[in-house]
PDB file of C-alpha atoms and ligand atoms in Angstrom:
ATOM      1  CA  MET A   1       9.103 -23.384  -3.658  1.00  0.00           C
ATOM      2  CA  ASP A   2       6.431 -24.515  -1.208  1.00  0.00           C
ATOM      3  CA  SER A   3       6.716 -24.426   2.584  1.00  0.00           C
ATOM      4  CA  LYS A   4       6.558 -28.216   2.719  1.00  0.00           C
ATOM      5  CA  HIS A   5       9.965 -28.344   1.019  1.00  0.00           C
ATOM      6  CA  LEU A   6      11.585 -26.472   3.897  1.00  0.00           C
ATOM      7  CA  GLY A   7      11.510 -29.001   6.712  1.00  0.00           C
ATOM      8  CA  ASP A   8      11.939 -27.231  10.057  1.00  0.00           C
ATOM      9  CA  GLU A   9      13.271 -23.927   8.725  1.00  0.00           C
ATOM     10  CA  LEU A  10       9.945 -22.176   9.412  1.00  0.00           C
ATOM     11  CA  THR A  11       8.202 -22.156  12.772  1.00  0.00           C
ATOM     12  CA  THR A  12       4.863 -21.072  11.274  1.00  0.00           C
ATOM     13  CA  VAL A  13       3.312 -20.286   7.927  1.00  0.00           C
ATOM     14  CA  LEU A  14       1.721 -16.886   8.509  1.00  0.00           C
ATOM     15  CA  HIS A  15       0.037 -16.429   5.130  1.00  0.00           C
ATOM     16  CA  THR A  16      -0.293 -18.932   2.343  1.00  0.00           C
ATOM     17  CA  GLU A  17       0.105 -18.093  -1.304  1.00  0.00           C
ATOM     18  CA  ALA A  18      -3.693 -18.347  -1.708  1.00  0.00           C
ATOM     19  CA  GLU A  19      -4.285 -15.871   1.141  1.00  0.00           C
ATOM     20  CA  LEU A  20      -1.749 -13.432  -0.274  1.00  0.00           C
ATOM     21  CA  HIS A  21      -3.348 -13.580  -3.719  1.00  0.00           C
ATOM     22  CA  ALA A  22      -6.880 -13.187  -2.373  1.00  0.00           C
ATOM     23  CA  ARG A  23      -5.878 -10.169  -0.319  1.00  0.00           C
ATOM     24  CA  LEU A  24      -4.024  -8.621  -3.267  1.00  0.00           C
ATOM     25  CA  ALA A  25      -7.191  -8.907  -5.353  1.00  0.00           C
ATOM     26  CA  GLU A  26      -9.104  -6.946  -2.703  1.00  0.00           C
ATOM     27  CA  MET A  27      -6.367  -4.320  -2.559  1.00  0.00           C
ATOM     28  CA  ALA A  28      -6.387  -4.031  -6.349  1.00  0.00           C
ATOM     29  CA  ARG A  29     -10.124  -3.222  -6.326  1.00  0.00           C
ATOM     30  CA  GLU A  30      -9.488  -0.461  -3.756  1.00  0.00           C
ATOM     31  CA  ILE A  31      -6.613   0.938  -5.798  1.00  0.00           C
ATOM     32  CA  GLU A  32      -8.687   0.950  -8.993  1.00  0.00           C
ATOM     33  CA  ALA A  33     -11.448   2.836  -7.198  1.00  0.00           C
ATOM     34  CA  ASP A  34      -8.983   5.393  -5.828  1.00  0.00           C
ATOM     35  CA  TYR A  35      -7.467   6.212  -9.228  1.00  0.00           C
ATOM     36  CA  PRO A  36     -10.503   6.550 -11.503  1.00  0.00           C
ATOM     37  CA  GLU A  37      -8.846   8.952 -13.967  1.00  0.00           C
ATOM     38  CA  THR A  38      -5.149   8.250 -14.402  1.00  0.00           C
ATOM     39  CA  PRO A  39      -3.429   5.051 -13.267  1.00  0.00           C
ATOM     40  CA  PRO A  40      -0.514   5.615 -10.896  1.00  0.00           C
ATOM     41  CA  LEU A  41       3.062   4.698 -11.724  1.00  0.00           C
ATOM     42  CA  LEU A  42       3.903   1.641  -9.623  1.00  0.00           C
ATOM     43  CA  VAL A  43       7.315   2.014  -7.980  1.00  0.00           C
ATOM     44  CA  GLY A  44       8.681  -1.239  -6.590  1.00  0.00           C
ATOM     45  CA  VAL A  45      11.448  -1.369  -4.042  1.00  0.00           C
ATOM     46  CA  LEU A  46      14.009  -4.011  -4.993  1.00  0.00           C
ATOM     47  CA  LYS A  47      14.423  -6.785  -4.310  1.00  0.00           C
ATOM     48  CA  GLY A  48      11.748  -7.684  -1.805  1.00  0.00           C
ATOM     49  CA  ALA A  49       8.819  -6.159  -3.669  1.00  0.00           C
ATOM     50  CA  VAL A  50       9.307  -8.185  -6.842  1.00  0.00           C
ATOM     51  CA  MET A  51       6.631 -10.783  -6.036  1.00  0.00           C
ATOM     52  CA  VAL A  52       4.057  -8.269  -4.761  1.00  0.00           C
ATOM     53  CA  MET A  53       4.639  -6.087  -7.801  1.00  0.00           C
ATOM     54  CA  ALA A  54       4.256  -8.993 -10.239  1.00  0.00           C
ATOM     55  CA  ASP A  55       1.019 -10.191  -8.666  1.00  0.00           C
ATOM     56  CA  LEU A  56      -0.502  -6.773  -7.938  1.00  0.00           C
ATOM     57  CA  ALA A  57       0.264  -5.377 -11.384  1.00  0.00           C
ATOM     58  CA  ARG A  58      -1.367  -8.365 -13.082  1.00  0.00           C
ATOM     59  CA  GLU A  59      -4.410  -8.114 -10.833  1.00  0.00           C
ATOM     60  CA  LEU A  60      -5.006  -4.438 -11.671  1.00  0.00           C
ATOM     61  CA  ARG A  61      -7.564  -3.694 -14.370  1.00  0.00           C
ATOM     62  CA  PHE A  62      -5.753  -0.682 -15.770  1.00  0.00           C
ATOM     63  CA  HIS A  63      -2.455  -0.104 -17.564  1.00  0.00           C
ATOM     64  CA  ALA A  64       0.030  -0.467 -14.739  1.00  0.00           C
ATOM     65  CA  GLN A  65       3.393   1.007 -15.603  1.00  0.00           C
ATOM     66  CA  MET A  66       6.216  -0.182 -13.370  1.00  0.00           C
ATOM     67  CA  ASP A  67       9.470   1.354 -12.289  1.00  0.00           C
ATOM     68  CA  TRP A  68      12.004   0.256  -9.692  1.00  0.00           C
ATOM     69  CA  MET A  69      14.267   1.631  -7.032  1.00  0.00           C
ATOM     70  CA  ALA A  70      16.876  -0.067  -4.919  1.00  0.00           C
ATOM     71  CA  VAL A  71      17.781   1.499  -1.602  1.00  0.00           C
ATOM     72  CA  SER A  72      19.984   0.502   1.243  1.00  0.00           C
ATOM     73  CA  SER A  73      19.779   1.598   4.781  1.00  0.00           C
ATOM     74  CA  TYR A  74      22.993   2.798   6.406  1.00  0.00           C
ATOM     75  CA  GLY A  75      23.811   1.765   9.909  1.00  0.00           C
ATOM     76  CA  ALA A  76      25.095  -1.054  11.988  1.00  0.00           C
ATOM     77  CA  GLY A  77      23.511  -4.465  12.063  1.00  0.00           C
ATOM     78  CA  THR A  78      20.278  -5.557  10.492  1.00  0.00           C
ATOM     79  CA  LYS A  79      18.092  -2.772  11.845  1.00  0.00           C
ATOM     80  CA  SER A  80      17.048   0.116   9.691  1.00  0.00           C
ATOM     81  CA  SER A  81      18.670   3.437  10.608  1.00  0.00           C
ATOM     82  CA  GLY A  82      16.505   5.737   8.514  1.00  0.00           C
ATOM     83  CA  VAL A  83      19.513   7.017   6.598  1.00  0.00           C
ATOM     84  CA  VAL A  84      18.960   5.748   3.118  1.00  0.00           C
ATOM     85  CA  LYS A  85      21.205   5.491   0.088  1.00  0.00           C
ATOM     86  CA  ILE A  86      19.790   5.129  -3.405  1.00  0.00           C
ATOM     87  CA  LEU A  87      21.486   2.198  -5.169  1.00  0.00           C
ATOM     88  CA  LYS A  88      19.258   2.284  -8.230  1.00  0.00           C
ATOM     89  CA  ASP A  89      17.108   5.245  -9.079  1.00  0.00           C
ATOM     90  CA  LEU A  90      13.911   5.508 -11.092  1.00  0.00           C
ATOM     91  CA  ASP A  91      14.061   5.559 -14.871  1.00  0.00           C
ATOM     92  CA  ALA A  92      10.885   7.642 -15.098  1.00  0.00           C
ATOM     93  CA  ASP A  93      10.419  11.342 -14.499  1.00  0.00           C
ATOM     94  CA  ILE A  94       7.683  11.505 -11.873  1.00  0.00           C
ATOM     95  CA  THR A  95       6.978  15.228 -12.077  1.00  0.00           C
ATOM     96  CA  ASP A  96       3.190  15.684 -11.847  1.00  0.00           C
ATOM     97  CA  ARG A  97       2.607  11.944 -11.750  1.00  0.00           C
ATOM     98  CA  ASP A  98       0.665   9.891  -9.249  1.00  0.00           C
ATOM     99  CA  VAL A  99       3.063   7.400  -7.699  1.00  0.00           C
ATOM    100  CA  LEU A 100       2.187   4.248  -5.811  1.00  0.00           C
ATOM    101  CA  ILE A 101       5.126   2.761  -3.922  1.00  0.00           C
ATOM    102  CA  VAL A 102       4.885  -1.030  -3.780  1.00  0.00           C
ATOM    103  CA  GLU A 103       6.658  -2.656  -0.829  1.00  0.00           C
ATOM    104  CA  ASP A 104       6.985  -6.087   0.679  1.00  0.00           C
ATOM    105  CA  ILE A 105       7.086  -5.119   4.343  1.00  0.00           C
ATOM    106  CA  ILE A 106       7.089  -2.119   6.643  1.00  0.00           C
ATOM    107  CA  ASP A 107       9.014  -2.711   9.834  1.00  0.00           C
ATOM    108  CA  SER A 108      10.261   0.466  11.544  1.00  0.00           C
ATOM    109  CA  GLY A 109       8.817   2.548   8.706  1.00  0.00           C
ATOM    110  CA  LEU A 110      12.052   4.519   8.413  1.00  0.00           C
ATOM    111  CA  THR A 111      12.860   3.443   4.856  1.00  0.00           C
ATOM    112  CA  LEU A 112       9.396   4.135   3.515  1.00  0.00           C
ATOM    113  CA  SER A 113       9.049   7.415   5.322  1.00  0.00           C
ATOM    114  CA  TRP A 114      12.301   8.579   3.720  1.00  0.00           C
ATOM    115  CA  LEU A 115      11.308   7.266   0.300  1.00  0.00           C
ATOM    116  CA  LYS A 116       7.898   8.917   0.346  1.00  0.00           C
ATOM    117  CA  ASP A 117       9.452  12.294   1.203  1.00  0.00           C
ATOM    118  CA  ASN A 118      12.100  11.793  -1.460  1.00  0.00           C
ATOM    119  CA  LEU A 119       9.563  11.089  -4.214  1.00  0.00           C
ATOM    120  CA  GLU A 120       7.337  13.963  -3.102  1.00  0.00           C
ATOM    121  CA  SER A 121      10.312  16.315  -3.291  1.00  0.00           C
ATOM    122  CA  ARG A 122      10.712  15.440  -6.984  1.00  0.00           C
ATOM    123  CA  GLY A 123       7.373  17.000  -7.785  1.00  0.00           C
ATOM    124  CA  ALA A 124       5.111  13.956  -7.895  1.00  0.00           C
ATOM    125  CA  ARG A 125       1.418  14.902  -7.844  1.00  0.00           C
ATOM    126  CA  SER A 126       0.749  12.286  -5.192  1.00  0.00           C
ATOM    127  CA  VAL A 127       2.694   9.535  -3.465  1.00  0.00           C
ATOM    128  CA  ARG A 128       0.915   6.668  -1.761  1.00  0.00           C
ATOM    129  CA  ILE A 129       2.226   3.465  -0.243  1.00  0.00           C
ATOM    130  CA  CYS A 130       1.027  -0.078  -0.738  1.00  0.00           C
ATOM    131  CA  THR A 131       2.625  -2.846   1.327  1.00  0.00           C
ATOM    132  CA  MET A 132       1.907  -6.547   1.542  1.00  0.00           C
ATOM    133  CA  LEU A 133       2.936  -6.780   5.211  1.00  0.00           C
ATOM    134  CA  ARG A 134       3.330  -4.414   8.139  1.00  0.00           C
ATOM    135  CA  LYS A 135       4.579  -4.908  11.685  1.00  0.00           C
ATOM    136  CA  PRO A 136       2.553  -2.266  13.548  1.00  0.00           C
ATOM    137  CA  GLU A 137       4.342  -2.874  16.831  1.00  0.00           C
ATOM    138  CA  ALA A 138       7.758  -2.223  15.274  1.00  0.00           C
ATOM    139  CA  LEU A 139       6.917   1.201  13.815  1.00  0.00           C
ATOM    140  CA  LYS A 140       9.274   3.987  14.879  1.00  0.00           C
ATOM    141  CA  VAL A 141       7.819   6.755  12.735  1.00  0.00           C
ATOM    142  CA  GLU A 142       4.330   7.571  11.551  1.00  0.00           C
ATOM    143  CA  VAL A 143       3.951   6.498   7.948  1.00  0.00           C
ATOM    144  CA  ASP A 144       0.728   7.045   6.103  1.00  0.00           C
ATOM    145  CA  VAL A 145       0.148   3.711   4.372  1.00  0.00           C
ATOM    146  CA  ALA A 146      -2.808   3.683   2.020  1.00  0.00           C
ATOM    147  CA  TYR A 147      -2.981  -0.081   1.368  1.00  0.00           C
ATOM    148  CA  VAL A 148      -1.864  -2.846   3.737  1.00  0.00           C
ATOM    149  CA  GLY A 149      -2.167  -6.538   2.987  1.00  0.00           C
ATOM    150  CA  PHE A 150      -1.716  -7.993   6.466  1.00  0.00           C
ATOM    151  CA  ASP A 151      -0.525  -6.739   9.824  1.00  0.00           C
ATOM    152  CA  ILE A 152       1.839  -9.282  11.357  1.00  0.00           C
ATOM    153  CA  PRO A 153       3.621  -9.743  14.695  1.00  0.00           C
ATOM    154  CA  VAL A 154       7.189  -8.571  15.272  1.00  0.00           C
ATOM    155  CA  GLU A 155       8.948 -11.691  14.018  1.00  0.00           C
ATOM    156  CA  PHE A 156      11.478 -12.167  11.242  1.00  0.00           C
ATOM    157  CA  VAL A 157       9.524 -13.407   8.270  1.00  0.00           C
ATOM    158  CA  VAL A 158      10.623 -14.771   4.927  1.00  0.00           C
ATOM    159  CA  GLY A 159       9.053 -15.738   1.626  1.00  0.00           C
ATOM    160  CA  TYR A 160       7.100 -14.000  -1.108  1.00  0.00           C
ATOM    161  CA  GLY A 161      10.114 -11.814  -1.895  1.00  0.00           C
ATOM    162  CA  LEU A 162      11.436 -11.524   1.650  1.00  0.00           C
ATOM    163  CA  ASP A 163      14.835 -13.048   2.257  1.00  0.00           C
ATOM    164  CA  TYR A 164      17.252 -14.196   4.851  1.00  0.00           C
ATOM    165  CA  ALA A 165      20.775 -13.864   3.394  1.00  0.00           C
ATOM    166  CA  GLU A 166      19.154 -13.816  -0.082  1.00  0.00           C
ATOM    167  CA  ASP A 167      17.430 -17.180   0.444  1.00  0.00           C
ATOM    168  CA  TYR A 168      13.673 -17.811   0.761  1.00  0.00           C
ATOM    169  CA  ARG A 169      12.591 -15.095  -1.690  1.00  0.00           C
ATOM    170  CA  ASN A 170      11.111 -17.753  -3.972  1.00  0.00           C
ATOM    171  CA  LEU A 171       9.056 -19.350  -1.207  1.00  0.00           C
ATOM    172  CA  ARG A 172       5.387 -19.026  -2.181  1.00  0.00           C
ATOM    173  CA  ASP A 173       4.086 -18.447   1.354  1.00  0.00           C
ATOM    174  CA  VAL A 174       5.141 -16.037   4.101  1.00  0.00           C
ATOM    175  CA  GLY A 175       6.475 -17.772   7.190  1.00  0.00           C
ATOM    176  CA  VAL A 176       8.334 -17.080  10.405  1.00  0.00           C
ATOM    177  CA  LEU A 177      11.962 -18.105  10.117  1.00  0.00           C
ATOM    178  CA  ALA A 178      13.003 -20.565  12.812  1.00  0.00           C
ATOM    179  CA  PRO A 179      15.554 -18.991  15.167  1.00  0.00           C
ATOM    180  CA  HIS A 180      17.960 -21.924  14.746  1.00  0.00           C
ATOM    181  CA  VAL A 181      18.450 -20.845  11.102  1.00  0.00           C
ATOM    182  CA  TYR A 182      19.902 -17.459  12.015  1.00  0.00           C
ATOM    183  CA  GLY A 183      20.634 -17.720  15.708  1.00  0.00           C
ATOM    184  CA  GLY A 184      18.508 -14.846  16.956  1.00  0.00           C
ATOM    185  CA  ASP A 185      15.162 -14.036  18.527  1.00  0.00           C
ATOM    186  CA  GLY A 186      13.751 -12.280  15.438  1.00  0.00           C
ATOM    187  CA  LYS A 187      12.953  -9.019  17.215  1.00  0.00           C
TER     188      LYS A 187
HETATM  189  P1  XMP B   1      12.049  -0.411   7.767  1.00  0.00           P
HETATM  190  O1  XMP B   1      12.483  -0.849   9.147  1.00  0.00           O
HETATM  191  O2  XMP B   1      12.763   0.807   7.327  1.00  0.00           O
HETATM  192  O3  XMP B   1      12.618  -1.566   6.865  1.00  0.00           O
HETATM  193  O4  XMP B   1      10.544  -0.332   7.668  1.00  0.00           O
HETATM  194  C1  XMP B   1      11.921  -2.241   5.925  1.00  0.00           C
HETATM  195  C2  XMP B   1      12.868  -3.177   5.243  1.00  0.00           C
HETATM  196  O5  XMP B   1      13.508  -4.049   6.193  1.00  0.00           O
HETATM  197  C3  XMP B   1      13.536  -5.364   5.728  1.00  0.00           C
HETATM  198  N1  XMP B   1      12.778  -6.217   6.679  1.00  0.00           N
HETATM  199  C4  XMP B   1      12.610  -7.529   6.603  1.00  0.00           C
HETATM  200  N2  XMP B   1      13.062  -8.416   5.715  1.00  0.00           N
HETATM  201  N3  XMP B   1      11.991 -10.154   6.921  1.00  0.00           N
HETATM  202  C5  XMP B   1      12.749  -9.735   5.884  1.00  0.00           C
HETATM  203  O6  XMP B   1      13.135 -10.568   5.079  1.00  0.00           O
HETATM  204  C6  XMP B   1      11.498  -9.322   7.848  1.00  0.00           C
HETATM  205  O7  XMP B   1      10.809  -9.747   8.776  1.00  0.00           O
HETATM  206  C7  XMP B   1      11.837  -7.930   7.687  1.00  0.00           C
HETATM  207  N4  XMP B   1      11.523  -6.836   8.403  1.00  0.00           N
HETATM  208  C8  XMP B   1      12.125  -5.791   7.751  1.00  0.00           C
HETATM  209  C9  XMP B   1      12.923  -5.338   4.366  1.00  0.00           C
HETATM  210  O8  XMP B   1      13.947  -5.246   3.413  1.00  0.00           O
HETATM  211  C10 XMP B   1      12.118  -4.074   4.317  1.00  0.00           C
HETATM  212  O9  XMP B   1      12.009  -3.515   3.030  1.00  0.00           O
HETATM  213 MG1   MG B   2      12.252  -4.289   1.064  1.00  0.00          MG
END
């Protein structure tokens, strides 16, 4: 679905599909250079990372194996609490493997910080993070992120895998959701 099909549901298009793809190509070149010997296992975080994973994996010029996790953050409301429950675990054994976590967005950083520690504790040789979007001003914990597509303002964004109540994931672009859709200020 294109942004033009959404009427007034977005206040702004932050990054078009073309911009996202161009940036992913640049990130793929960096990733290839950083793993000259053995390709990392790509670990996508469901469901938001599905689009990034599909596009990044196809852009990479090495055999990109993919695995998936689903996690949910405990706590009241929509904000991340940092207490994470694994809903779907990896199929692969990551002992001695290089792992590259593929994410849609880093907001507070609490989920990713927990996930990185969790994967390291399983004996992975290395764990790095790749995210399409990051909200630097929303970070609550230091997270070492090796590859970032775009830094964005602290607004609630949808599209390219990101949802509001499970809608908008199939929007090609990333846009700011209009407050009248969800009745909030997005912060
Ligand atoms: P933390 O705060 O732990 O959470 O970094 C990251 C997760 O929160 C969700 N999230 C968003 N989802 N639009 C969304 O559709 C947003 O602007 C947004 N900010 C955070 C998302 O699931 C992400 O993995
Ligand atoms: Mg997510």
